[in-house]
Amino acid sequence: MLSRKGIIPEDFVLTRLAEDVSQPRYRAKQRKARFVAKNGTCNVAHTNIREQGRFLQDVFTTLVDLKWLHTLIIFTMSFLCSWLLFGMIWWLIAFAHGDLDQKSDSFVPCVTSIHSFSSAFLFSIEVQVTIGFGGRMITEECPSAILTLIIQNIVGLVINAIMLGCIFMKTAQAHRRAETLIFSKHAVIAVRNNKLCLMTRVGDLRKSMIISATIKMQVVRRTTTAEGEVVPLEQIDIQMENPIGTNGIFLVSPLIICHVIDKNSPLYEISASDLHNEDLEVILILEGVVETTGITTQARTSYLPDEILWGRRFVPVISEEEGRYSVDYSKFGNTVKVPTPSCCAKKLEEEGNLPRVKLLDSHSLKSTVRKRNASVRVKPRNDNQ
């Protein structure tokens, strides 16, 4: 999938194809830069790094992190440079021994059939890649040639191991598996089990599972300490509701991740009217081990206040068909309106009337529907008139 690299337009990203096109769209107000993008990339630029030599101390990771074009250029140049270097060494050995201008048939050269730099370069390629066409071969005449043969074989094996390992790691990087881990475009806030909750949905498109999958939720916002210190990006972990008491999940089908907004939540004092004025960002991180490769992968997304829908709930996507469960991903991000108090969780807890408020909202909703139906009734026609 190419969605996380920005090759496919944003409107056609898979996580957006699964959304309900009929639900309202909010225009984001001018705000600070996003910390984590919807596709999981971190919007952080590292500048003014003076100790650039630290990257060379971990050459393998640096090569893996490079772009494909740069990696292929380095891959090609590493072999060409090594062939040219040892081709020059073989030519110097032949020149020093007099192999280039031999005239006697009894003369034994260091390497047979080397008459120019081109033939020395071809012999260098044959030695390093172990082709061996049979036209050129080393003799026991020159110990320096035997030592060069040993060194070139060792150097060739090292280059092969590094470059092929780099290519393999780039093709099997963990974020490739994360392309099929999807999140709902919007998060929702609604009442669940008589508690105000923040919910989002996560799913896996592949049949191969993510082993030991764990999920983590954070709120990133700008805060000021009691001493007046401004923290531009404070990361606050928020607890998610899980019966087993851990963040582990069994991601065999789409799951709704739920965070109960209680007194320990940073959303405790935020109401529906205050939500879109808040300068915060909810980050969701899913991490686990890929079943087929054993590599740890991580998928991320984030939700701005304009992407959090108050008073909505996700529709079911799982149904039982012919003795097996079926998941309809066309409804993955669809939501429906539900009666939800518009005040903050703190006020609800202080008044202790969440069930009553829920019933009142439901009753008012039914009354509105009843009045609307009554207003559209047509007076019966009297045929005797």
PDB file of N, CA, C and O in Angstrom, residues 245-274:
ATOM      1  N   GLY A 245      -7.207  -5.766  32.628  1.00  0.00           N
ATOM      2  CA  GLY A 245      -6.328  -4.866  33.358  1.00  0.00           C
ATOM      3  C   GLY A 245      -5.054  -4.490  32.651  1.00  0.00           C
ATOM      4  O   GLY A 245      -4.183  -3.865  33.236  1.00  0.00           O
ATOM      5  N   THR A 246      -4.882  -4.866  31.385  1.00  0.00           N
ATOM      6  CA  THR A 246      -3.685  -4.498  30.646  1.00  0.00           C
ATOM      7  C   THR A 246      -4.110  -3.849  29.326  1.00  0.00           C
ATOM      8  O   THR A 246      -5.292  -3.798  28.984  1.00  0.00           O
ATOM      9  N   ASN A 247      -3.117  -3.356  28.579  1.00  0.00           N
ATOM     10  CA  ASN A 247      -3.393  -2.754  27.285  1.00  0.00           C
ATOM     11  C   ASN A 247      -3.319  -3.761  26.141  1.00  0.00           C
ATOM     12  O   ASN A 247      -3.344  -3.382  24.984  1.00  0.00           O
ATOM     13  N   GLY A 248      -3.187  -5.066  26.453  1.00  0.00           N
ATOM     14  CA  GLY A 248      -3.122  -6.089  25.427  1.00  0.00           C
ATOM     15  C   GLY A 248      -4.469  -6.301  24.760  1.00  0.00           C
ATOM     16  O   GLY A 248      -5.514  -6.293  25.421  1.00  0.00           O
ATOM     17  N   ILE A 249      -4.473  -6.487  23.443  1.00  0.00           N
ATOM     18  CA  ILE A 249      -5.710  -6.699  22.698  1.00  0.00           C
ATOM     19  C   ILE A 249      -5.543  -7.901  21.781  1.00  0.00           C
ATOM     20  O   ILE A 249      -4.426  -8.271  21.418  1.00  0.00           O
ATOM     21  N   PHE A 250      -6.661  -8.503  21.415  1.00  0.00           N
ATOM     22  CA  PHE A 250      -6.697  -9.640  20.493  1.00  0.00           C
ATOM     23  C   PHE A 250      -7.302  -9.124  19.191  1.00  0.00           C
ATOM     24  O   PHE A 250      -8.507  -9.125  18.986  1.00  0.00           O
ATOM     25  N   LEU A 251      -6.453  -8.692  18.280  1.00  0.00           N
ATOM     26  CA  LEU A 251      -6.881  -7.964  17.093  1.00  0.00           C
ATOM     27  C   LEU A 251      -7.183  -8.923  15.953  1.00  0.00           C
ATOM     28  O   LEU A 251      -6.549  -8.920  14.903  1.00  0.00           O
ATOM     29  N   VAL A 252      -8.194  -9.758  16.139  1.00  0.00           N
ATOM     30  CA  VAL A 252      -8.623 -10.663  15.076  1.00  0.00           C
ATOM     31  C   VAL A 252      -9.763 -10.044  14.274  1.00  0.00           C
ATOM     32  O   VAL A 252     -10.050 -10.455  13.154  1.00  0.00           O
ATOM     33  N   SER A 253     -10.401  -9.034  14.842  1.00  0.00           N
ATOM     34  CA  SER A 253     -11.471  -8.292  14.170  1.00  0.00           C
ATOM     35  C   SER A 253     -11.400  -6.852  14.670  1.00  0.00           C
ATOM     36  O   SER A 253     -10.751  -6.577  15.686  1.00  0.00           O
ATOM     37  N   PRO A 254     -12.051  -5.910  13.979  1.00  0.00           N
ATOM     38  CA  PRO A 254     -12.002  -4.508  14.433  1.00  0.00           C
ATOM     39  C   PRO A 254     -12.494  -4.353  15.862  1.00  0.00           C
ATOM     40  O   PRO A 254     -13.504  -4.948  16.264  1.00  0.00           O
ATOM     41  N   LEU A 255     -11.774  -3.558  16.628  1.00  0.00           N
ATOM     42  CA  LEU A 255     -12.089  -3.333  18.030  1.00  0.00           C
ATOM     43  C   LEU A 255     -12.335  -1.853  18.276  1.00  0.00           C
ATOM     44  O   LEU A 255     -11.724  -0.989  17.628  1.00  0.00           O
ATOM     45  N   ILE A 256     -13.198  -1.560  19.229  1.00  0.00           N
ATOM     46  CA  ILE A 256     -13.431  -0.186  19.671  1.00  0.00           C
ATOM     47  C   ILE A 256     -12.613   0.040  20.928  1.00  0.00           C
ATOM     48  O   ILE A 256     -12.814  -0.630  21.945  1.00  0.00           O
ATOM     49  N   ILE A 257     -11.673   0.947  20.849  1.00  0.00           N
ATOM     50  CA  ILE A 257     -10.814   1.280  21.983  1.00  0.00           C
ATOM     51  C   ILE A 257     -11.502   2.358  22.789  1.00  0.00           C
ATOM     52  O   ILE A 257     -11.868   3.412  22.259  1.00  0.00           O
ATOM     53  N   CYS A 258     -11.676   2.109  24.064  1.00  0.00           N
ATOM     54  CA  CYS A 258     -12.481   2.981  24.915  1.00  0.00           C
ATOM     55  C   CYS A 258     -11.645   3.549  26.057  1.00  0.00           C
ATOM     56  O   CYS A 258     -10.896   2.818  26.719  1.00  0.00           O
ATOM     57  N   HIS A 259     -11.765   4.841  26.260  1.00  0.00           N
ATOM     58  CA  HIS A 259     -11.135   5.525  27.395  1.00  0.00           C
ATOM     59  C   HIS A 259     -12.223   6.181  28.223  1.00  0.00           C
ATOM     60  O   HIS A 259     -12.971   7.039  27.729  1.00  0.00           O
ATOM     61  N   VAL A 260     -12.350   5.765  29.479  1.00  0.00           N
ATOM     62  CA  VAL A 260     -13.350   6.336  30.382  1.00  0.00           C
ATOM     63  C   VAL A 260     -12.848   7.690  30.868  1.00  0.00           C
ATOM     64  O   VAL A 260     -11.751   7.807  31.426  1.00  0.00           O
ATOM     65  N   ILE A 261     -13.643   8.715  30.654  1.00  0.00           N
ATOM     66  CA  ILE A 261     -13.269  10.074  31.069  1.00  0.00           C
ATOM     67  C   ILE A 261     -13.632  10.226  32.537  1.00  0.00           C
ATOM     68  O   ILE A 261     -14.769  10.535  32.907  1.00  0.00           O
ATOM     69  N   ASP A 262     -12.654   9.986  33.405  1.00  0.00           N
ATOM     70  CA  ASP A 262     -12.852  10.124  34.841  1.00  0.00           C
ATOM     71  C   ASP A 262     -11.975  11.240  35.380  1.00  0.00           C
ATOM     72  O   ASP A 262     -11.413  12.034  34.619  1.00  0.00           O
ATOM     73  N   LYS A 263     -11.834  11.300  36.687  1.00  0.00           N
ATOM     74  CA  LYS A 263     -11.083  12.399  37.304  1.00  0.00           C
ATOM     75  C   LYS A 263      -9.597  12.334  36.996  1.00  0.00           C
ATOM     76  O   LYS A 263      -8.885  13.327  37.163  1.00  0.00           O
ATOM     77  N   ASN A 264      -9.094  11.183  36.558  1.00  0.00           N
ATOM     78  CA  ASN A 264      -7.684  11.065  36.186  1.00  0.00           C
ATOM     79  C   ASN A 264      -7.432  11.369  34.712  1.00  0.00           C
ATOM     80  O   ASN A 264      -6.290  11.296  34.256  1.00  0.00           O
ATOM     81  N   SER A 265      -8.479  11.665  33.981  1.00  0.00           N
ATOM     82  CA  SER A 265      -8.353  11.913  32.555  1.00  0.00           C
ATOM     83  C   SER A 265      -8.101  13.394  32.284  1.00  0.00           C
ATOM     84  O   SER A 265      -8.693  14.263  32.944  1.00  0.00           O
ATOM     85  N   PRO A 266      -7.245  13.719  31.307  1.00  0.00           N
ATOM     86  CA  PRO A 266      -7.050  15.124  30.941  1.00  0.00           C
ATOM     87  C   PRO A 266      -8.266  15.738  30.258  1.00  0.00           C
ATOM     88  O   PRO A 266      -8.309  16.951  30.072  1.00  0.00           O
ATOM     89  N   LEU A 267      -9.243  14.914  29.889  1.00  0.00           N
ATOM     90  CA  LEU A 267     -10.476  15.415  29.276  1.00  0.00           C
ATOM     91  C   LEU A 267     -11.592  15.584  30.293  1.00  0.00           C
ATOM     92  O   LEU A 267     -12.753  15.806  29.911  1.00  0.00           O
ATOM     93  N   TYR A 268     -11.277  15.523  31.581  1.00  0.00           N
ATOM     94  CA  TYR A 268     -12.274  15.477  32.644  1.00  0.00           C
ATOM     95  C   TYR A 268     -13.118  16.754  32.694  1.00  0.00           C
ATOM     96  O   TYR A 268     -14.310  16.703  32.973  1.00  0.00           O
ATOM     97  N   GLU A 269     -12.513  17.893  32.422  1.00  0.00           N
ATOM     98  CA  GLU A 269     -13.211  19.178  32.546  1.00  0.00           C
ATOM     99  C   GLU A 269     -13.573  19.789  31.195  1.00  0.00           C
ATOM    100  O   GLU A 269     -13.828  20.990  31.102  1.00  0.00           O
ATOM    101  N   ILE A 270     -13.585  19.000  30.149  1.00  0.00           N
ATOM    102  CA  ILE A 270     -13.873  19.499  28.806  1.00  0.00           C
ATOM    103  C   ILE A 270     -15.298  19.101  28.430  1.00  0.00           C
ATOM    104  O   ILE A 270     -15.667  17.926  28.477  1.00  0.00           O
ATOM    105  N   SER A 271     -16.092  20.080  28.053  1.00  0.00           N
ATOM    106  CA  SER A 271     -17.463  19.840  27.624  1.00  0.00           C
ATOM    107  C   SER A 271     -17.540  19.870  26.106  1.00  0.00           C
ATOM    108  O   SER A 271     -16.540  20.111  25.415  1.00  0.00           O
ATOM    109  N   ALA A 272     -18.754  19.644  25.586  1.00  0.00           N
ATOM    110  CA  ALA A 272     -18.929  19.630  24.135  1.00  0.00           C
ATOM    111  C   ALA A 272     -18.642  20.991  23.516  1.00  0.00           C
ATOM    112  O   ALA A 272     -18.069  21.095  22.437  1.00  0.00           O
ATOM    113  N   SER A 273     -19.033  22.061  24.210  1.00  0.00           N
ATOM    114  CA  SER A 273     -18.786  23.404  23.681  1.00  0.00           C
ATOM    115  C   SER A 273     -17.321  23.806  23.786  1.00  0.00           C
ATOM    116  O   SER A 273     -16.839  24.622  23.003  1.00  0.00           O
ATOM    117  N   ASP A 274     -16.603  23.232  24.753  1.00  0.00           N
ATOM    118  CA  ASP A 274     -15.190  23.585  24.935  1.00  0.00           C
ATOM    119  C   ASP A 274     -14.254  22.751  24.075  1.00  0.00           C
ATOM    120  O   ASP A 274     -13.081  23.128  23.918  1.00  0.00           O
TER     121      ASP A 274
END
